[in-house]
Short mmCIF file of C-alpha atoms in Angstrom, two decimals:
data_model
loop_
_atom_site.label_atom_id
_atom_site.label_comp_id
_atom_site.label_asym_id
_atom_site.label_seq_id
_atom_site.Cartn_x
_atom_site.Cartn_y
_atom_site.Cartn_z
CA MET A 21 98.08 51.21 77.98
CA THR A 22 101.89 49.09 78.16
CA ASP A 23 103.90 52.60 77.01
CA SER A 24 107.21 51.25 77.05
CA VAL A 25 109.16 54.72 77.55
CA PHE A 26 105.38 54.60 80.28
CA GLN A 27 107.70 51.11 81.77
CA LYS A 28 110.62 51.87 80.80
CA PHE A 29 110.39 54.85 83.66
CA ILE A 30 108.51 52.77 85.87
CA ALA A 31 112.02 49.98 85.46
CA THR A 32 114.05 52.96 86.98
CA LEU A 33 111.97 54.18 89.18
CA THR A 34 111.40 50.71 91.07
CA SER A 35 116.08 50.09 90.56
CA LEU A 36 115.50 53.45 93.31
CA PRO A 37 115.71 51.33 97.10
CA GLY A 38 112.38 51.97 98.89
CA ILE A 39 110.69 52.58 95.29
CA GLY A 40 107.45 49.76 94.69
CA LYS A 41 105.63 50.30 92.17
CA LYS A 42 102.96 51.71 93.75
CA SER A 43 104.75 54.27 94.18
CA ALA A 44 106.48 55.22 91.27
CA TYR A 45 103.55 54.83 89.36
CA ARG A 46 102.38 57.47 91.80
CA ILE A 47 105.64 59.78 91.13
CA GLY A 48 105.64 59.21 87.45
CA PHE A 49 102.36 60.64 87.25
CA HIS A 50 103.32 63.89 89.53
CA VAL A 51 106.35 64.13 86.96
CA LEU A 52 104.03 64.76 83.89
CA ARG A 53 101.99 66.53 85.80
CA MET A 54 104.79 68.82 86.41
CA ASP A 55 104.76 72.10 84.32
CA GLU A 56 108.26 72.89 82.11
CA SER A 57 109.61 75.37 84.68
CA GLN A 58 109.12 72.65 87.73
CA PHE A 59 109.80 69.92 85.01
CA LYS A 60 113.25 72.60 84.72
CA ILE A 61 114.13 72.64 88.24
CA PHE A 62 113.76 69.05 89.29
CA LEU A 63 115.91 68.15 86.82
CA ASP A 64 119.18 71.61 87.63
CA ASN A 65 118.71 70.11 91.53
CA LEU A 66 119.49 66.62 90.70
CA THR A 67 122.85 67.95 87.89
CA GLU A 68 123.66 70.24 90.95
CA PHE A 69 123.25 67.09 93.88
CA LYS A 70 124.77 64.42 90.93
CA GLU A 71 126.99 66.96 90.43
CA GLY A 72 128.03 69.11 93.54
CA LEU A 73 128.53 66.05 96.23
CA GLY A 74 131.49 63.72 96.80
CA PHE A 75 133.15 61.80 99.07
CA CYS A 76 135.40 63.27 101.62
CA LYS A 77 139.06 62.65 100.97
CA ILE A 78 139.14 61.13 105.52
CA CYS A 79 136.81 60.01 106.36
CA GLY A 80 134.73 58.92 103.20
CA SER A 81 131.00 61.12 104.22
CA ILE A 82 129.09 63.50 101.54
CA THR A 83 131.04 67.06 101.22
CA GLN A 84 130.64 69.67 98.29
CA GLU A 85 134.11 70.31 99.19
CA VAL A 86 137.05 67.85 99.28
CA ILE A 87 137.36 67.89 102.96
CA CYS A 88 134.15 67.94 104.74
CA ASP A 89 132.37 69.62 107.89
CA VAL A 90 133.28 67.51 110.49
CA CYS A 91 136.27 66.74 110.25
CA THR A 92 138.13 70.27 109.68
CA SER A 93 135.97 71.01 112.28
CA GLU A 94 138.02 71.91 116.03
CA LYS A 95 134.72 71.83 118.03
CA ARG A 96 134.94 68.09 117.13
CA ASN A 97 136.37 65.64 119.24
CA ALA A 98 138.98 64.37 117.34
CA LYS A 99 140.25 61.14 119.74
CA LEU A 100 136.82 60.36 119.16
CA ILE A 101 136.20 58.21 115.94
CA CYS A 102 132.46 56.98 115.22
CA VAL A 103 132.87 53.87 112.23
CA VAL A 104 130.37 52.87 109.94
CA GLU A 105 129.22 51.41 107.17
CA GLN A 106 127.74 54.07 104.50
CA PRO A 107 127.86 58.08 104.39
CA GLU A 108 124.16 57.99 105.62
CA ASP A 109 124.87 56.75 108.75
CA VAL A 110 126.62 59.56 109.32
CA PHE A 111 123.72 61.44 109.19
CA PHE A 112 121.59 59.70 111.05
CA ILE A 113 123.65 59.20 114.51
CA GLU A 114 125.01 63.35 113.24
CA ASN A 115 120.43 63.85 113.34
CA THR A 116 121.04 62.18 117.46
CA GLY A 117 122.99 65.62 118.39
CA GLU A 118 124.49 62.81 120.44
CA PHE A 119 127.77 62.09 118.77
CA GLN A 120 130.58 65.24 118.98
CA GLY A 121 133.49 63.47 117.66
CA LYS A 122 134.98 62.10 114.35
CA TYR A 123 133.59 59.75 112.19
CA HIS A 124 134.76 57.00 109.28
CA VAL A 125 133.07 55.21 106.43
CA LEU A 126 133.44 51.34 106.23
CA ASN A 127 131.80 51.23 102.51
CA GLY A 128 130.49 48.40 102.81
CA VAL A 129 130.36 45.44 105.60
CA ILE A 130 133.23 41.83 105.74
CA SER A 131 130.61 40.44 103.04
CA PRO A 132 132.27 36.98 102.01
CA ILE A 133 129.12 35.75 100.65
CA ASP A 134 129.26 39.19 98.16
CA GLY A 135 132.99 38.46 97.54
CA ILE A 136 133.68 41.24 100.23
CA GLY A 137 136.62 41.37 102.26
CA PRO A 138 138.54 43.91 104.46
CA GLU A 139 141.07 45.06 101.67
CA ASN A 140 138.46 46.28 99.66
CA LEU A 141 136.61 48.25 102.80
CA ARG A 142 138.12 51.59 103.92
CA ILE A 143 140.39 49.69 106.98
CA GLN A 144 143.53 50.15 105.98
CA GLU A 145 142.81 53.97 106.52
CA LEU A 146 141.58 53.77 109.70
CA VAL A 147 144.31 51.94 110.47
CA GLN A 148 146.51 55.28 109.80
CA ARG A 149 144.34 57.68 110.79
CA ILE A 150 144.60 56.20 114.57
CA ALA A 151 147.86 56.63 114.05
CA LYS A 152 148.20 59.88 112.59
CA GLU A 153 145.05 61.07 114.92
CA GLY A 154 145.84 59.68 118.31
CA VAL A 155 143.19 58.64 118.46
CA GLU A 156 141.82 56.77 121.93
CA GLU A 157 138.16 56.40 121.03
CA LEU A 158 137.16 53.50 118.71
CA LEU A 159 132.93 53.22 118.03
CA LEU A 160 132.13 50.39 116.81
CA ALA A 161 128.50 51.40 115.02
CA THR A 162 127.96 48.40 112.57
CA ASN A 163 124.84 47.32 112.05
CA PRO A 164 124.06 44.31 114.84
CA THR A 165 123.52 42.02 111.49
CA LEU A 166 125.33 39.80 111.04
CA GLU A 167 128.39 41.11 108.59
CA GLY A 168 127.96 44.28 110.89
CA ASP A 169 128.89 42.40 113.63
CA ALA A 170 131.71 40.53 112.09
CA THR A 171 133.03 43.33 110.85
CA ALA A 172 132.78 45.11 114.45
CA SER A 173 135.27 41.71 115.76
CA TYR A 174 137.62 42.43 112.87
CA ILE A 175 138.14 46.00 113.66
CA ASN A 176 138.69 44.64 117.08
CA GLN A 177 140.77 42.42 116.96
CA LEU A 178 143.01 44.50 114.22
CA VAL A 179 143.54 47.77 116.51
CA GLY A 180 142.14 46.39 120.04
CA GLN A 181 145.83 45.31 121.14
CA GLU A 182 147.21 49.10 120.61
CA ASN A 183 146.52 51.93 122.80
CA VAL A 184 143.17 52.73 121.73
CA LYS A 185 139.29 52.06 123.54
CA ILE A 186 136.83 50.03 121.37
CA THR A 187 133.74 50.47 122.33
CA ARG A 188 130.74 49.42 120.33
CA ILE A 189 126.89 50.71 119.79
CA ALA A 190 124.46 49.46 123.07
CA HIS A 191 122.07 47.29 120.69
CA GLY A 192 118.91 47.50 123.21
CA VAL A 193 114.79 48.05 122.71
CA THR A 194 113.47 50.44 121.51
CA VAL A 195 112.54 53.84 122.81
CA GLY A 196 108.82 54.50 123.09
CA SER A 197 107.61 50.47 122.53
CA THR A 198 107.29 47.44 124.20
CA ILE A 199 109.58 44.65 125.32
CA GLU A 200 106.55 42.39 124.19
CA TYR A 201 107.51 44.08 119.93
CA ALA A 202 111.26 43.37 120.57
CA ASP A 203 112.39 39.82 119.62
CA GLN A 204 114.41 37.77 121.14
CA TYR A 205 117.52 38.27 120.31
CA THR A 206 117.42 42.49 120.68
CA LEU A 207 115.28 41.18 124.51
CA GLY A 208 118.36 39.49 125.45
CA LYS A 209 121.34 41.46 124.58
CA ALA A 210 119.17 44.21 126.55
CA ILE A 211 119.68 42.12 129.53
CA LYS A 212 123.15 41.53 129.55
CA SER A 213 124.34 44.72 128.60
CA ARG A 214 122.08 46.42 131.21
CA VAL A 215 122.84 49.32 132.74
CA SER A 216 122.84 50.87 136.60
CA LEU A 217 120.04 52.89 136.89
CA MET B 26 126.98 68.14 107.33
CA THR B 27 124.08 70.10 106.89
CA ASP B 28 125.03 70.47 102.75
CA SER B 29 122.98 72.75 101.56
CA VAL B 30 123.33 71.17 97.97
CA PHE B 31 122.41 67.60 99.83
CA GLN B 32 119.25 69.19 101.72
CA LYS B 33 117.71 70.66 99.14
CA PHE B 34 116.84 67.55 96.97
CA ILE B 35 116.19 65.52 99.56
CA ALA B 36 113.42 67.93 100.00
CA THR B 37 112.65 67.62 96.29
CA LEU B 38 113.12 64.30 96.36
CA THR B 39 110.30 64.85 99.80
CA SER B 40 107.85 66.83 97.43
CA LEU B 41 107.46 63.43 95.27
CA PRO B 42 104.65 61.31 96.87
CA GLY B 43 105.69 58.07 99.22
CA ILE B 44 108.61 59.01 99.42
CA GLY B 45 109.48 60.33 103.61
CA LYS B 46 112.51 62.01 104.68
CA LYS B 47 114.31 58.22 104.84
CA SER B 48 113.28 57.00 101.52
CA ALA B 49 115.24 60.10 100.49
CA TYR B 50 118.06 59.47 102.31
CA ARG B 51 118.10 56.19 100.58
CA ILE B 52 117.76 57.66 97.28
CA GLY B 53 119.83 60.28 97.67
CA PHE B 54 122.76 57.99 98.98
CA HIS B 55 121.77 55.26 95.33
CA VAL B 56 122.11 58.19 92.78
CA LEU B 57 125.52 59.46 94.62
CA ARG B 58 126.89 56.14 93.98
CA MET B 59 125.83 55.88 90.33
CA ASP B 60 129.19 55.94 87.93
CA GLU B 61 128.93 58.76 85.31
CA SER B 62 127.70 56.00 82.89
CA GLN B 63 124.69 54.86 84.53
CA PHE B 64 123.69 58.40 86.18
CA LYS B 65 123.79 59.84 82.39
CA ILE B 66 120.79 56.98 81.25
CA PHE B 67 118.77 57.28 84.54
CA LEU B 68 118.65 61.13 83.84
CA ASP B 69 118.50 60.46 79.86
CA ASN B 70 115.22 58.16 80.81
CA LEU B 71 112.89 60.60 82.84
CA THR B 72 113.82 63.47 79.92
CA GLU B 73 112.42 61.33 77.40
CA PHE B 74 109.98 60.28 79.82
CA LYS B 75 108.72 63.42 80.68
CA GLU B 76 109.15 64.54 76.80
CA GLY B 77 108.34 61.97 75.49
CA LEU B 78 104.32 61.08 76.78
CA GLY B 79 101.63 63.30 76.65
CA PHE B 80 97.57 62.54 77.93
CA CYS B 81 95.38 61.42 75.45
CA LYS B 82 92.84 64.12 73.54
CA ILE B 83 90.63 61.92 73.82
CA CYS B 84 90.06 59.75 77.03
CA GLY B 85 93.09 61.71 78.89
CA SER B 86 94.93 58.83 80.60
CA ILE B 87 99.34 59.32 78.81
CA THR B 88 99.93 58.02 76.24
CA GLN B 89 103.21 58.05 73.50
CA GLU B 90 101.47 59.74 70.18
CA VAL B 91 98.19 61.70 70.25
CA ILE B 92 95.61 59.28 71.00
CA CYS B 93 96.52 55.77 72.88
CA ASP B 94 96.18 52.67 72.43
CA VAL B 95 93.31 52.09 74.14
CA CYS B 96 91.22 54.40 71.99
CA THR B 97 92.85 53.51 69.03
CA SER B 98 92.03 49.74 69.55
CA GLU B 99 89.03 47.99 67.30
CA LYS B 100 89.37 45.49 69.41
CA ARG B 101 88.04 47.49 72.64
CA ASN B 102 84.33 47.99 73.54
CA ALA B 103 83.56 51.12 72.39
CA LYS B 104 80.33 51.10 73.62
CA LEU B 105 80.96 50.69 76.87
CA ILE B 106 83.06 54.13 78.94
CA CYS B 107 84.78 53.18 82.36
CA VAL B 108 85.27 56.54 83.96
CA VAL B 109 88.12 57.71 86.57
CA GLU B 110 90.04 60.69 88.26
CA GLN B 111 92.74 60.11 87.01
CA PRO B 112 95.13 58.91 84.36
CA GLU B 113 96.87 56.61 86.62
CA ASP B 114 93.75 54.52 87.41
CA VAL B 115 93.68 53.67 83.93
CA PHE B 116 96.78 52.14 84.85
CA PHE B 117 95.38 49.74 87.72
CA ILE B 118 92.37 48.54 85.97
CA GLU B 119 94.16 47.69 83.20
CA ASN B 120 96.44 45.89 85.46
CA THR B 121 93.04 43.55 86.77
CA GLY B 122 92.29 42.57 82.77
CA GLU B 123 88.35 42.70 83.55
CA PHE B 124 88.08 45.26 81.62
CA GLN B 125 87.54 45.62 77.72
CA GLY B 126 86.00 48.70 77.31
CA LYS B 127 87.21 52.58 76.77
CA TYR B 128 88.57 55.08 79.43
CA HIS B 129 87.71 59.05 80.73
CA VAL B 130 89.31 59.77 82.67
CA LEU B 131 88.18 63.42 84.86
CA ASN B 132 91.66 64.98 85.69
CA GLY B 133 90.18 65.59 89.34
CA VAL B 134 86.10 65.08 91.40
CA ILE B 135 84.07 68.13 92.58
CA SER B 136 85.39 69.66 95.77
CA PRO B 137 83.60 72.28 96.08
CA ILE B 138 86.07 72.69 99.53
CA ASP B 139 89.19 73.35 96.63
CA GLY B 140 87.43 75.18 94.26
CA ILE B 141 87.06 73.09 91.94
CA GLY B 142 83.09 72.39 90.31
CA PRO B 143 82.48 70.38 87.42
CA GLU B 144 83.46 73.50 84.75
CA ASN B 145 86.57 72.04 85.93
CA LEU B 146 87.10 68.36 85.09
CA ARG B 147 86.72 66.78 81.54
CA ILE B 148 82.40 66.09 82.19
CA GLN B 149 81.53 68.88 79.01
CA GLU B 150 84.07 66.08 76.64
CA LEU B 151 82.33 63.04 78.09
CA VAL B 152 78.10 63.72 77.00
CA GLN B 153 79.68 64.86 74.17
CA ARG B 154 82.03 61.15 73.30
CA ILE B 155 78.72 59.65 74.16
CA ALA B 156 76.69 61.56 72.32
CA LYS B 157 79.51 61.56 69.17
CA GLU B 158 80.43 57.11 70.12
CA GLY B 159 76.73 55.82 70.54
CA VAL B 160 77.75 54.58 74.63
CA GLU B 161 76.08 52.59 75.88
CA GLU B 162 76.99 51.42 79.36
CA LEU B 163 79.33 54.44 81.74
CA LEU B 164 81.00 52.05 84.00
CA LEU B 165 81.91 55.14 86.95
CA ALA B 166 84.93 54.33 88.78
CA THR B 167 85.90 57.64 90.69
CA ASN B 168 86.74 56.52 94.22
CA PRO B 169 84.75 55.66 96.93
CA THR B 170 85.48 59.16 99.16
CA LEU B 171 82.70 62.08 99.66
CA GLU B 172 83.86 63.71 96.97
CA GLY B 173 84.49 60.85 94.61
CA ASP B 174 80.77 59.41 94.97
CA ALA B 175 79.64 63.13 94.66
CA THR B 176 81.18 62.68 91.33
CA ALA B 177 79.53 59.78 90.39
CA SER B 178 76.04 61.71 91.57
CA TYR B 179 76.53 64.26 88.94
CA ILE B 180 76.86 62.90 86.23
CA ASN B 181 74.25 59.98 86.60
CA GLN B 182 71.57 63.03 87.15
CA LEU B 183 73.56 64.47 83.94
CA VAL B 184 73.80 61.93 81.78
CA GLY B 185 70.94 59.51 83.03
CA GLN B 186 67.75 60.77 81.27
CA GLU B 187 69.46 59.73 78.45
CA ASN B 188 69.78 56.98 76.94
CA VAL B 189 72.61 55.04 78.88
CA LYS B 190 72.65 52.79 81.91
CA ILE B 191 75.58 53.71 84.28
CA THR B 192 76.87 51.68 86.32
CA ARG B 193 79.38 51.68 89.44
CA ILE B 194 82.27 49.61 90.56
CA ALA B 195 80.93 47.54 93.69
CA HIS B 196 82.85 48.48 97.14
CA GLY B 197 82.67 45.66 99.10
CA VAL B 198 85.27 43.08 101.21
CA THR B 199 89.11 43.45 100.08
CA VAL B 200 89.18 39.97 98.23
CA GLY B 201 91.98 38.52 101.12
CA SER B 202 91.75 39.88 104.41
CA THR B 203 89.01 38.85 106.59
CA ILE B 204 85.42 40.82 108.02
CA GLU B 205 86.91 41.12 110.81
CA TYR B 206 89.39 44.42 109.32
CA ALA B 207 86.42 45.89 107.46
CA ASP B 208 85.30 49.23 108.42
CA GLN B 209 81.43 49.34 109.13
CA TYR B 210 81.29 51.54 106.62
CA THR B 211 82.60 49.15 103.44
CA LEU B 212 80.79 45.87 105.51
CA GLY B 213 77.72 48.72 105.31
CA LYS B 214 78.26 48.41 101.18
CA ALA B 215 79.28 45.46 100.89
CA ILE B 216 76.02 43.75 102.98
CA LYS B 217 72.91 46.27 100.85
CA SER B 218 74.88 45.49 97.65
CA ARG B 219 75.10 41.29 97.51
CA VAL B 220 75.04 38.95 94.82
CA SER B 221 73.11 35.45 94.92
CA LEU B 222 75.55 32.03 94.00
#
């Protein structure tokens, strides 16, 4: 039963993020059960997606054009830029409906252990945008990890002297959760960053 | 940011079993980050998988040939057939290394509410195999659900009169788990089906 074609495809699927072996089996059998036309639609969809999308020349997020919708929009506040690690973070923030500024994707974080320094990220492009677009506030939305915090600190030191207000997304207790489930570091940050009612 | 090509692909991904919206986003961005050659390998792999595999003419499980490895093997006990709902169940049972017989995939379960009767399953083929292959034991490994149990009962009544021993996989407390976590029905079955030490 160790059909090599099958096992090879399972290995391909488990190399995708968030897919374990059991999920890979389920997806594999699902694909095998597709009829010819369903499979053709699936393939066309995948190819259209891969070939039709690219990264915005300005902010680095996903777009079907050279410049993305957010960058070309006149309704968005061009004086406020939200800095994120990855293009997917733009989607998650857009989903909240709480942000009206523009974005800048770094394409990673500073991580000496992986050999990634500031020069490997889109930080130079950010500095140029700040000057060129007259940015007034930079909201640093890198992840609350060691690397994300270090990258935020680095950008803060780099552009903090200029006339730009630097802010960081708040870290605190998850909405809808209870204090009991928050880890001590998150709870500590939630207390330190307490807000007036 | 509601790029239609992107959203369409996310919808395609979430239609696959076990993939939610967040996983779909992660997989989508992973595909976008693949370079041309990585994407080509991925596509080739997918096409090879879909076009290279089919269902065994005898047992109904997955194979690259007309007849699968297990059905052609002379090392497997041909007098013992394990009856399962889906081709994937064959993989899960093979992984245990505990079964040395052959298989028969029903391609579903009897489910009147979905309009699936015995005539829609590979039950007639099973009856023919029992006669032709001189089967001595039928291990019914349909799922311990209402439909799985009903299908096992149906097969038991259909072929129980013949000279075939009918067995059912044991249901009981999960290995490595604790009694406290077993639901009352499973625990009840575990007590009823207790074995001597």
